[in-house]
JSON list of C-alpha atoms in Angstrom, two decimals:
[
{"chain": "A", "resi": 1, "resn": "MET", "atom": "CA", "xyz": [101.96, 109.59, 82.94]},
{"chain": "A", "resi": 2, "resn": "ILE", "atom": "CA", "xyz": [103.93, 112.79, 83.48]},
{"chain": "A", "resi": 3, "resn": "PHE", "atom": "CA", "xyz": [106.90, 114.10, 81.48]},
{"chain": "A", "resi": 4, "resn": "GLU", "atom": "CA", "xyz": [108.69, 117.05, 83.02]},
{"chain": "A", "resi": 5, "resn": "PRO", "atom": "CA", "xyz": [111.57, 118.31, 80.92]},
{"chain": "A", "resi": 6, "resn": "LEU", "atom": "CA", "xyz": [114.23, 116.76, 81.04]},
{"chain": "A", "resi": 7, "resn": "ALA", "atom": "CA", "xyz": [117.40, 118.41, 82.58]},
{"chain": "A", "resi": 8, "resn": "PRO", "atom": "CA", "xyz": [120.79, 117.84, 81.13]},
{"chain": "A", "resi": 9, "resn": "GLY", "atom": "CA", "xyz": [122.58, 114.71, 83.14]},
{"chain": "A", "resi": 10, "resn": "ASP", "atom": "CA", "xyz": [118.70, 113.48, 84.19]},
{"chain": "A", "resi": 11, "resn": "VAL", "atom": "CA", "xyz": [118.54, 110.61, 83.73]},
{"chain": "A", "resi": 12, "resn": "ARG", "atom": "CA", "xyz": [114.40, 108.63, 83.95]},
{"chain": "A", "resi": 13, "resn": "VAL", "atom": "CA", "xyz": [112.98, 105.02, 83.78]},
{"chain": "A", "resi": 14, "resn": "HIS", "atom": "CA", "xyz": [109.31, 104.51, 83.37]},
{"chain": "A", "resi": 15, "resn": "ALA", "atom": "CA", "xyz": [107.38, 101.43, 83.32]},
{"chain": "A", "resi": 16, "resn": "ALA", "atom": "CA", "xyz": [104.27, 99.69, 83.81]},
{"chain": "A", "resi": 17, "resn": "PRO", "atom": "CA", "xyz": [102.10, 96.52, 82.76]},
{"chain": "A", "resi": 18, "resn": "PRO", "atom": "CA", "xyz": [101.55, 97.01, 79.39]},
{"chain": "A", "resi": 19, "resn": "GLY", "atom": "CA", "xyz": [98.72, 95.44, 78.86]},
{"chain": "A", "resi": 20, "resn": "PRO", "atom": "CA", "xyz": [95.94, 94.27, 78.63]},
{"chain": "A", "resi": 21, "resn": "GLY", "atom": "CA", "xyz": [94.07, 96.50, 76.35]},
{"chain": "A", "resi": 22, "resn": "GLU", "atom": "CA", "xyz": [93.28, 96.93, 72.63]},
{"chain": "A", "resi": 23, "resn": "VAL", "atom": "CA", "xyz": [96.52, 98.00, 70.12]},
{"chain": "A", "resi": 24, "resn": "PRO", "atom": "CA", "xyz": [96.37, 101.15, 69.57]},
{"chain": "A", "resi": 25, "resn": "PRO", "atom": "CA", "xyz": [96.01, 102.21, 65.35]},
{"chain": "A", "resi": 26, "resn": "TRP", "atom": "CA", "xyz": [98.75, 104.28, 65.46]},
{"chain": "A", "resi": 27, "resn": "LEU", "atom": "CA", "xyz": [101.26, 101.99, 65.55]},
{"chain": "A", "resi": 28, "resn": "PRO", "atom": "CA", "xyz": [103.40, 101.36, 62.45]},
{"chain": "A", "resi": 29, "resn": "ALA", "atom": "CA", "xyz": [103.29, 98.98, 61.17]},
{"chain": "A", "resi": 30, "resn": "GLU", "atom": "CA", "xyz": [106.31, 97.58, 60.95]},
{"chain": "A", "resi": 31, "resn": "VAL", "atom": "CA", "xyz": [105.83, 97.21, 64.86]},
{"chain": "A", "resi": 32, "resn": "ARG", "atom": "CA", "xyz": [102.91, 95.13, 63.84]},
{"chain": "A", "resi": 33, "resn": "ILE", "atom": "CA", "xyz": [105.06, 93.05, 61.10]},
{"chain": "A", "resi": 34, "resn": "ARG", "atom": "CA", "xyz": [107.12, 92.54, 63.61]},
{"chain": "A", "resi": 35, "resn": "ALA", "atom": "CA", "xyz": [105.04, 91.18, 66.38]},
{"chain": "A", "resi": 36, "resn": "GLU", "atom": "CA", "xyz": [103.11, 89.04, 63.76]},
{"chain": "A", "resi": 37, "resn": "ARG", "atom": "CA", "xyz": [106.36, 86.23, 63.37]},
{"chain": "A", "resi": 38, "resn": "PHE", "atom": "CA", "xyz": [105.65, 84.73, 67.51]},
{"chain": "A", "resi": 39, "resn": "ARG", "atom": "CA", "xyz": [103.59, 81.44, 67.18]},
{"chain": "A", "resi": 40, "resn": "ASP", "atom": "CA", "xyz": [101.27, 82.36, 70.00]},
{"chain": "A", "resi": 41, "resn": "PRO", "atom": "CA", "xyz": [98.72, 85.62, 69.76]},
{"chain": "A", "resi": 42, "resn": "ALA", "atom": "CA", "xyz": [99.35, 86.37, 72.25]},
{"chain": "A", "resi": 43, "resn": "HIS", "atom": "CA", "xyz": [102.91, 86.96, 73.51]},
{"chain": "A", "resi": 44, "resn": "GLY", "atom": "CA", "xyz": [102.46, 89.28, 69.47]},
{"chain": "A", "resi": 45, "resn": "HIS", "atom": "CA", "xyz": [100.01, 90.43, 72.06]},
{"chain": "A", "resi": 46, "resn": "ALA", "atom": "CA", "xyz": [102.03, 91.82, 75.12]},
{"chain": "A", "resi": 47, "resn": "PHE", "atom": "CA", "xyz": [104.47, 92.92, 72.00]},
{"chain": "A", "resi": 48, "resn": "LEU", "atom": "CA", "xyz": [103.13, 95.48, 70.44]},
{"chain": "A", "resi": 49, "resn": "LEU", "atom": "CA", "xyz": [100.91, 96.14, 73.90]},
{"chain": "A", "resi": 50, "resn": "ALA", "atom": "CA", "xyz": [103.92, 97.21, 75.53]},
{"chain": "A", "resi": 51, "resn": "HIS", "atom": "CA", "xyz": [105.77, 98.66, 72.28]},
{"chain": "A", "resi": 52, "resn": "ALA", "atom": "CA", "xyz": [103.37, 101.01, 72.70]},
{"chain": "A", "resi": 53, "resn": "PHE", "atom": "CA", "xyz": [103.65, 102.03, 75.98]},
{"chain": "A", "resi": 54, "resn": "LEU", "atom": "CA", "xyz": [107.21, 102.91, 74.37]},
{"chain": "A", "resi": 55, "resn": "ARG", "atom": "CA", "xyz": [106.58, 105.82, 71.65]},
{"chain": "A", "resi": 56, "resn": "ARG", "atom": "CA", "xyz": [103.82, 107.34, 75.15]},
{"chain": "A", "resi": 57, "resn": "VAL", "atom": "CA", "xyz": [106.83, 107.71, 76.70]},
{"chain": "A", "resi": 58, "resn": "LEU", "atom": "CA", "xyz": [108.79, 108.82, 74.06]},
{"chain": "A", "resi": 59, "resn": "GLY", "atom": "CA", "xyz": [106.51, 111.10, 72.15]},
{"chain": "A", "resi": 60, "resn": "GLY", "atom": "CA", "xyz": [105.70, 112.17, 75.59]},
{"chain": "A", "resi": 61, "resn": "TYR", "atom": "CA", "xyz": [109.48, 113.75, 76.58]},
{"chain": "A", "resi": 62, "resn": "LEU", "atom": "CA", "xyz": [109.27, 114.55, 72.99]},
{"chain": "A", "resi": 63, "resn": "GLY", "atom": "CA", "xyz": [106.50, 117.39, 73.81]},
{"chain": "A", "resi": 64, "resn": "GLY", "atom": "CA", "xyz": [102.82, 115.67, 72.06]},
{"chain": "A", "resi": 65, "resn": "GLY", "atom": "CA", "xyz": [101.13, 113.09, 71.17]},
{"chain": "A", "resi": 66, "resn": "PRO", "atom": "CA", "xyz": [102.83, 109.41, 70.61]},
{"chain": "A", "resi": 67, "resn": "TYR", "atom": "CA", "xyz": [105.63, 108.21, 69.17]},
{"chain": "A", "resi": 68, "resn": "ALA", "atom": "CA", "xyz": [104.57, 106.85, 65.33]},
{"chain": "A", "resi": 69, "resn": "GLY", "atom": "CA", "xyz": [107.79, 108.27, 64.08]},
{"chain": "A", "resi": 70, "resn": "PRO", "atom": "CA", "xyz": [110.54, 104.79, 62.86]},
{"chain": "A", "resi": 71, "resn": "LEU", "atom": "CA", "xyz": [113.25, 104.56, 64.93]},
{"chain": "A", "resi": 72, "resn": "GLU", "atom": "CA", "xyz": [116.58, 103.43, 63.37]},
{"chain": "A", "resi": 73, "resn": "ALA", "atom": "CA", "xyz": [119.95, 102.13, 64.67]},
{"chain": "A", "resi": 74, "resn": "GLY", "atom": "CA", "xyz": [122.58, 103.56, 65.72]},
{"chain": "A", "resi": 75, "resn": "PRO", "atom": "CA", "xyz": [126.10, 103.17, 64.37]},
{"chain": "A", "resi": 76, "resn": "GLN", "atom": "CA", "xyz": [126.89, 99.89, 66.28]},
{"chain": "A", "resi": 77, "resn": "GLY", "atom": "CA", "xyz": [123.00, 98.76, 66.41]},
{"chain": "A", "resi": 78, "resn": "LYS", "atom": "CA", "xyz": [121.43, 100.53, 69.56]},
{"chain": "A", "resi": 79, "resn": "PRO", "atom": "CA", "xyz": [118.00, 101.62, 68.75]},
{"chain": "A", "resi": 80, "resn": "CYS", "atom": "CA", "xyz": [118.00, 106.08, 68.52]},
{"chain": "A", "resi": 81, "resn": "LEU", "atom": "CA", "xyz": [115.71, 107.87, 67.16]},
{"chain": "A", "resi": 82, "resn": "PRO", "atom": "CA", "xyz": [116.45, 110.11, 63.77]},
{"chain": "A", "resi": 83, "resn": "GLY", "atom": "CA", "xyz": [117.65, 114.23, 64.47]},
{"chain": "A", "resi": 84, "resn": "ALA", "atom": "CA", "xyz": [115.81, 114.18, 68.31]},
{"chain": "A", "resi": 85, "resn": "PRO", "atom": "CA", "xyz": [117.16, 114.80, 70.69]},
{"chain": "A", "resi": 86, "resn": "LEU", "atom": "CA", "xyz": [116.93, 112.48, 73.42]},
{"chain": "A", "resi": 87, "resn": "ARG", "atom": "CA", "xyz": [118.47, 109.23, 73.58]},
{"chain": "A", "resi": 88, "resn": "PHE", "atom": "CA", "xyz": [116.12, 105.28, 74.90]},
{"chain": "A", "resi": 89, "resn": "SER", "atom": "CA", "xyz": [116.25, 101.99, 76.45]},
{"chain": "A", "resi": 90, "resn": "PHE", "atom": "CA", "xyz": [114.34, 100.19, 76.38]},
{"chain": "A", "resi": 91, "resn": "THR", "atom": "CA", "xyz": [112.29, 96.80, 77.56]},
{"chain": "A", "resi": 92, "resn": "ARG", "atom": "CA", "xyz": [110.39, 93.85, 78.70]},
{"chain": "A", "resi": 93, "resn": "ALA", "atom": "CA", "xyz": [110.12, 90.55, 80.49]},
{"chain": "A", "resi": 94, "resn": "GLY", "atom": "CA", "xyz": [106.81, 88.61, 81.72]},
{"chain": "A", "resi": 95, "resn": "GLY", "atom": "CA", "xyz": [104.25, 91.59, 81.95]},
{"chain": "A", "resi": 96, "resn": "LEU", "atom": "CA", "xyz": [105.81, 94.07, 82.95]},
{"chain": "A", "resi": 97, "resn": "ALA", "atom": "CA", "xyz": [107.71, 96.50, 80.08]},
{"chain": "A", "resi": 98, "resn": "ALA", "atom": "CA", "xyz": [110.58, 99.77, 80.93]},
{"chain": "A", "resi": 99, "resn": "CYS", "atom": "CA", "xyz": [112.26, 102.80, 79.35]},
{"chain": "A", "resi": 100, "resn": "ALA", "atom": "CA", "xyz": [115.47, 104.84, 80.63]},
{"chain": "A", "resi": 101, "resn": "VAL", "atom": "CA", "xyz": [115.30, 108.18, 79.07]},
{"chain": "A", "resi": 102, "resn": "SER", "atom": "CA", "xyz": [118.57, 111.34, 78.42]},
{"chain": "A", "resi": 103, "resn": "ARG", "atom": "CA", "xyz": [118.37, 114.32, 76.72]},
{"chain": "A", "resi": 104, "resn": "ASP", "atom": "CA", "xyz": [122.36, 114.04, 76.50]},
{"chain": "A", "resi": 105, "resn": "LEU", "atom": "CA", "xyz": [123.34, 110.17, 78.34]},
{"chain": "A", "resi": 106, "resn": "GLU", "atom": "CA", "xyz": [124.00, 107.69, 76.03]},
{"chain": "A", "resi": 107, "resn": "VAL", "atom": "CA", "xyz": [121.57, 104.65, 78.41]},
{"chain": "A", "resi": 108, "resn": "GLY", "atom": "CA", "xyz": [121.93, 100.85, 78.62]},
{"chain": "A", "resi": 109, "resn": "LEU", "atom": "CA", "xyz": [118.27, 99.29, 81.03]},
{"chain": "A", "resi": 110, "resn": "ASP", "atom": "CA", "xyz": [117.50, 95.66, 80.88]},
{"chain": "A", "resi": 111, "resn": "LEU", "atom": "CA", "xyz": [114.26, 93.14, 82.88]},
{"chain": "A", "resi": 112, "resn": "GLU", "atom": "CA", "xyz": [114.33, 90.27, 83.48]},
{"chain": "A", "resi": 113, "resn": "SER", "atom": "CA", "xyz": [111.86, 88.21, 85.76]},
{"chain": "A", "resi": 114, "resn": "PRO", "atom": "CA", "xyz": [113.73, 85.40, 88.39]},
{"chain": "A", "resi": 115, "resn": "GLU", "atom": "CA", "xyz": [111.93, 82.64, 85.11]},
{"chain": "A", "resi": 116, "resn": "ARG", "atom": "CA", "xyz": [114.76, 83.89, 83.20]},
{"chain": "A", "resi": 117, "resn": "ILE", "atom": "CA", "xyz": [117.21, 81.98, 84.74]},
{"chain": "A", "resi": 118, "resn": "GLY", "atom": "CA", "xyz": [116.17, 78.11, 84.51]},
{"chain": "A", "resi": 119, "resn": "ASP", "atom": "CA", "xyz": [119.42, 76.66, 85.64]},
{"chain": "A", "resi": 120, "resn": "PRO", "atom": "CA", "xyz": [121.62, 77.88, 87.26]},
{"chain": "A", "resi": 121, "resn": "ASP", "atom": "CA", "xyz": [124.78, 76.70, 87.23]},
{"chain": "A", "resi": 122, "resn": "ALA", "atom": "CA", "xyz": [124.27, 76.63, 83.03]},
{"chain": "A", "resi": 123, "resn": "ALA", "atom": "CA", "xyz": [123.35, 80.56, 83.07]},
{"chain": "A", "resi": 124, "resn": "ALA", "atom": "CA", "xyz": [127.20, 81.52, 85.29]},
{"chain": "A", "resi": 125, "resn": "ALA", "atom": "CA", "xyz": [128.39, 79.75, 83.32]},
{"chain": "A", "resi": 126, "resn": "ALA", "atom": "CA", "xyz": [127.40, 81.79, 80.49]},
{"chain": "A", "resi": 127, "resn": "PHE", "atom": "CA", "xyz": [127.05, 84.68, 82.11]},
{"chain": "A", "resi": 128, "resn": "LEU", "atom": "CA", "xyz": [129.87, 84.88, 84.02]},
{"chain": "A", "resi": 129, "resn": "GLY", "atom": "CA", "xyz": [133.86, 85.09, 84.44]},
{"chain": "A", "resi": 130, "resn": "PRO", "atom": "CA", "xyz": [136.01, 83.15, 86.84]},
{"chain": "A", "resi": 131, "resn": "ALA", "atom": "CA", "xyz": [136.58, 85.90, 89.87]},
{"chain": "A", "resi": 132, "resn": "GLU", "atom": "CA", "xyz": [132.69, 86.36, 89.57]},
{"chain": "A", "resi": 133, "resn": "ALA", "atom": "CA", "xyz": [131.75, 82.91, 89.20]},
{"chain": "A", "resi": 134, "resn": "GLU", "atom": "CA", "xyz": [134.58, 82.24, 92.36]},
{"chain": "A", "resi": 135, "resn": "ALA", "atom": "CA", "xyz": [132.20, 85.08, 94.45]},
{"chain": "A", "resi": 136, "resn": "LEU", "atom": "CA", "xyz": [129.50, 83.56, 93.60]},
{"chain": "A", "resi": 137, "resn": "LEU", "atom": "CA", "xyz": [129.84, 80.56, 95.04]},
{"chain": "A", "resi": 138, "resn": "ALA", "atom": "CA", "xyz": [130.80, 81.74, 98.10]},
{"chain": "A", "resi": 139, "resn": "LEU", "atom": "CA", "xyz": [128.18, 83.26, 98.59]},
{"chain": "A", "resi": 140, "resn": "PRO", "atom": "CA", "xyz": [125.20, 80.87, 100.33]},
{"chain": "A", "resi": 141, "resn": "GLY", "atom": "CA", "xyz": [123.02, 78.66, 97.93]},
{"chain": "A", "resi": 142, "resn": "PRO", "atom": "CA", "xyz": [119.40, 80.65, 99.13]},
{"chain": "A", "resi": 143, "resn": "GLU", "atom": "CA", "xyz": [120.45, 83.34, 98.55]},
{"chain": "A", "resi": 144, "resn": "ARG", "atom": "CA", "xyz": [122.74, 82.74, 94.68]},
{"chain": "A", "resi": 145, "resn": "PRO", "atom": "CA", "xyz": [119.86, 83.11, 92.68]},
{"chain": "A", "resi": 146, "resn": "ALA", "atom": "CA", "xyz": [118.73, 86.38, 93.30]},
{"chain": "A", "resi": 147, "resn": "ALA", "atom": "CA", "xyz": [122.70, 87.80, 93.16]},
{"chain": "A", "resi": 148, "resn": "LEU", "atom": "CA", "xyz": [123.02, 86.09, 89.46]},
{"chain": "A", "resi": 149, "resn": "LEU", "atom": "CA", "xyz": [119.77, 88.15, 88.42]},
{"chain": "A", "resi": 150, "resn": "ARG", "atom": "CA", "xyz": [121.41, 90.66, 89.74]},
{"chain": "A", "resi": 151, "resn": "ALA", "atom": "CA", "xyz": [124.62, 90.44, 87.86]},
{"chain": "A", "resi": 152, "resn": "TRP", "atom": "CA", "xyz": [123.10, 89.20, 84.94]},
{"chain": "A", "resi": 153, "resn": "VAL", "atom": "CA", "xyz": [120.83, 92.32, 84.18]},
{"chain": "A", "resi": 154, "resn": "ALA", "atom": "CA", "xyz": [123.68, 95.01, 85.65]},
{"chain": "A", "resi": 155, "resn": "LYS", "atom": "CA", "xyz": [126.07, 92.80, 82.22]},
{"chain": "A", "resi": 156, "resn": "GLU", "atom": "CA", "xyz": [121.99, 92.84, 79.85]},
{"chain": "A", "resi": 157, "resn": "ALA", "atom": "CA", "xyz": [122.04, 96.79, 80.92]},
{"chain": "A", "resi": 158, "resn": "LEU", "atom": "CA", "xyz": [125.76, 97.23, 79.75]},
{"chain": "A", "resi": 159, "resn": "LEU", "atom": "CA", "xyz": [126.07, 95.33, 76.66]},
{"chain": "A", "resi": 160, "resn": "LYS", "atom": "CA", "xyz": [123.06, 97.78, 75.48]},
{"chain": "A", "resi": 161, "resn": "LEU", "atom": "CA", "xyz": [124.77, 100.20, 76.99]},
{"chain": "A", "resi": 162, "resn": "ASP", "atom": "CA", "xyz": [127.01, 99.93, 74.31]},
{"chain": "A", "resi": 163, "resn": "GLY", "atom": "CA", "xyz": [124.89, 98.66, 71.73]},
{"chain": "A", "resi": 164, "resn": "ARG", "atom": "CA", "xyz": [126.17, 95.84, 70.12]},
{"chain": "A", "resi": 165, "resn": "GLY", "atom": "CA", "xyz": [124.00, 93.05, 72.59]},
{"chain": "A", "resi": 166, "resn": "LEU", "atom": "CA", "xyz": [124.21, 89.57, 73.52]},
{"chain": "A", "resi": 167, "resn": "SER", "atom": "CA", "xyz": [126.11, 89.93, 70.88]},
{"chain": "A", "resi": 168, "resn": "LEU", "atom": "CA", "xyz": [128.82, 90.38, 72.54]},
{"chain": "A", "resi": 169, "resn": "ASP", "atom": "CA", "xyz": [130.09, 87.64, 75.62]},
{"chain": "A", "resi": 170, "resn": "PRO", "atom": "CA", "xyz": [128.20, 88.53, 79.07]},
{"chain": "A", "resi": 171, "resn": "ARG", "atom": "CA", "xyz": [131.93, 87.59, 79.60]},
{"chain": "A", "resi": 172, "resn": "ALA", "atom": "CA", "xyz": [133.62, 90.45, 78.41]},
{"chain": "A", "resi": 173, "resn": "VAL", "atom": "CA", "xyz": [132.10, 92.54, 81.27]},
{"chain": "A", "resi": 174, "resn": "ALA", "atom": "CA", "xyz": [133.82, 92.01, 84.22]},
{"chain": "A", "resi": 175, "resn": "THR", "atom": "CA", "xyz": [130.53, 93.39, 86.86]},
{"chain": "A", "resi": 176, "resn": "GLY", "atom": "CA", "xyz": [132.75, 92.05, 90.15]},
{"chain": "A", "resi": 177, "resn": "PRO", "atom": "CA", "xyz": [130.87, 90.46, 93.71]},
{"chain": "A", "resi": 178, "resn": "ALA", "atom": "CA", "xyz": [130.18, 93.89, 93.15]},
{"chain": "A", "resi": 179, "resn": "ALA", "atom": "CA", "xyz": [126.37, 92.95, 91.94]},
{"chain": "A", "resi": 180, "resn": "TRP", "atom": "CA", "xyz": [125.50, 91.13, 94.27]},
{"chain": "A", "resi": 181, "resn": "GLU", "atom": "CA", "xyz": [126.66, 93.59, 97.49]},
{"chain": "A", "resi": 182, "resn": "ARG", "atom": "CA", "xyz": [125.28, 97.19, 96.76]},
{"chain": "A", "resi": 183, "resn": "GLU", "atom": "CA", "xyz": [122.52, 99.43, 94.55]},
{"chain": "A", "resi": 184, "resn": "ALA", "atom": "CA", "xyz": [124.96, 101.37, 92.35]},
{"chain": "A", "resi": 185, "resn": "TRP", "atom": "CA", "xyz": [128.89, 99.62, 91.95]},
{"chain": "A", "resi": 186, "resn": "THR", "atom": "CA", "xyz": [131.63, 100.15, 88.53]},
{"chain": "A", "resi": 187, "resn": "GLY", "atom": "CA", "xyz": [131.98, 97.95, 85.21]},
{"chain": "A", "resi": 188, "resn": "PHE", "atom": "CA", "xyz": [134.22, 97.63, 82.34]},
{"chain": "A", "resi": 189, "resn": "LEU", "atom": "CA", "xyz": [133.90, 96.68, 78.92]},
{"chain": "A", "resi": 190, "resn": "GLU", "atom": "CA", "xyz": [137.05, 97.10, 76.76]},
{"chain": "A", "resi": 191, "resn": "GLY", "atom": "CA", "xyz": [138.51, 99.33, 78.39]},
{"chain": "A", "resi": 192, "resn": "ARG", "atom": "CA", "xyz": [134.92, 101.38, 79.26]},
{"chain": "A", "resi": 193, "resn": "THR", "atom": "CA", "xyz": [133.68, 102.41, 82.65]},
{"chain": "A", "resi": 194, "resn": "ALA", "atom": "CA", "xyz": [129.86, 102.39, 82.76]},
{"chain": "A", "resi": 195, "resn": "HIS", "atom": "CA", "xyz": [127.82, 103.31, 86.49]},
{"chain": "A", "resi": 196, "resn": "LEU", "atom": "CA", "xyz": [125.35, 100.72, 87.71]},
{"chain": "A", "resi": 197, "resn": "ARG", "atom": "CA", "xyz": [122.01, 100.53, 89.70]},
{"chain": "A", "resi": 198, "resn": "VAL", "atom": "CA", "xyz": [120.03, 98.49, 90.55]},
{"chain": "A", "resi": 199, "resn": "LEU", "atom": "CA", "xyz": [116.22, 99.02, 89.53]},
{"chain": "A", "resi": 200, "resn": "PRO", "atom": "CA", "xyz": [113.61, 98.47, 92.50]},
{"chain": "A", "resi": 201, "resn": "LEU", "atom": "CA", "xyz": [110.28, 97.51, 90.28]},
{"chain": "A", "resi": 202, "resn": "PRO", "atom": "CA", "xyz": [108.67, 94.42, 90.46]},
{"chain": "A", "resi": 203, "resn": "GLY", "atom": "CA", "xyz": [108.45, 90.95, 90.23]},
{"chain": "A", "resi": 204, "resn": "ALA", "atom": "CA", "xyz": [111.59, 91.29, 87.85]},
{"chain": "A", "resi": 205, "resn": "ALA", "atom": "CA", "xyz": [115.22, 92.53, 88.76]},
{"chain": "A", "resi": 206, "resn": "ALA", "atom": "CA", "xyz": [116.40, 95.88, 86.36]},
{"chain": "A", "resi": 207, "resn": "ALA", "atom": "CA", "xyz": [119.76, 97.33, 85.78]},
{"chain": "A", "resi": 208, "resn": "LEU", "atom": "CA", "xyz": [120.31, 100.55, 84.90]},
{"chain": "A", "resi": 209, "resn": "ALA", "atom": "CA", "xyz": [124.11, 101.88, 82.79]},
{"chain": "A", "resi": 210, "resn": "THR", "atom": "CA", "xyz": [124.82, 104.65, 82.07]},
{"chain": "A", "resi": 211, "resn": "TRP", "atom": "CA", "xyz": [129.14, 106.12, 80.60]},
{"chain": "A", "resi": 212, "resn": "GLU", "atom": "CA", "xyz": [130.98, 107.16, 82.96]}
]
């Protein structure tokens, strides 16, 4: 990976399959302990490789090798780099890991595989507000799963931007039917406005959020 310096207002997204591969020895113990909580060792291994990818990206923008230092929680619980002029958001799903980075903008990034939807009706009830659900039902049946997935990642990206994630009700995030009509639009959470953008990642739906 090549890491060109970030200019003010720049947001860059890096994505890659996290494996297969060897787990690097420099991964901190805290990451390894979290990986041990997975019941399936293959899932724990994938977790470690994804976090190795994240730390290579962070280290690249910090001007050195992979970042092996601590990650802290910000005021809303969002992970951050202590004392470093770099904002980031990290996500992984299926066989893909992705990281958004910026020098001066808070970012939220979400990535989901189509299999995550499961029961579309149950997912729509859990994630969509009344106007969004009505707009979804107005679409032809075959188009609904992809539209719902786009709305899902847009809402989660905004919740990750906020920092509280799914501790908030996704229905509190208003995206409107633009989530399945456009590549970029606006979303709203508790009186704040965010820019939302769909990202073309292979085999998955992804969205990036930044505050207006």
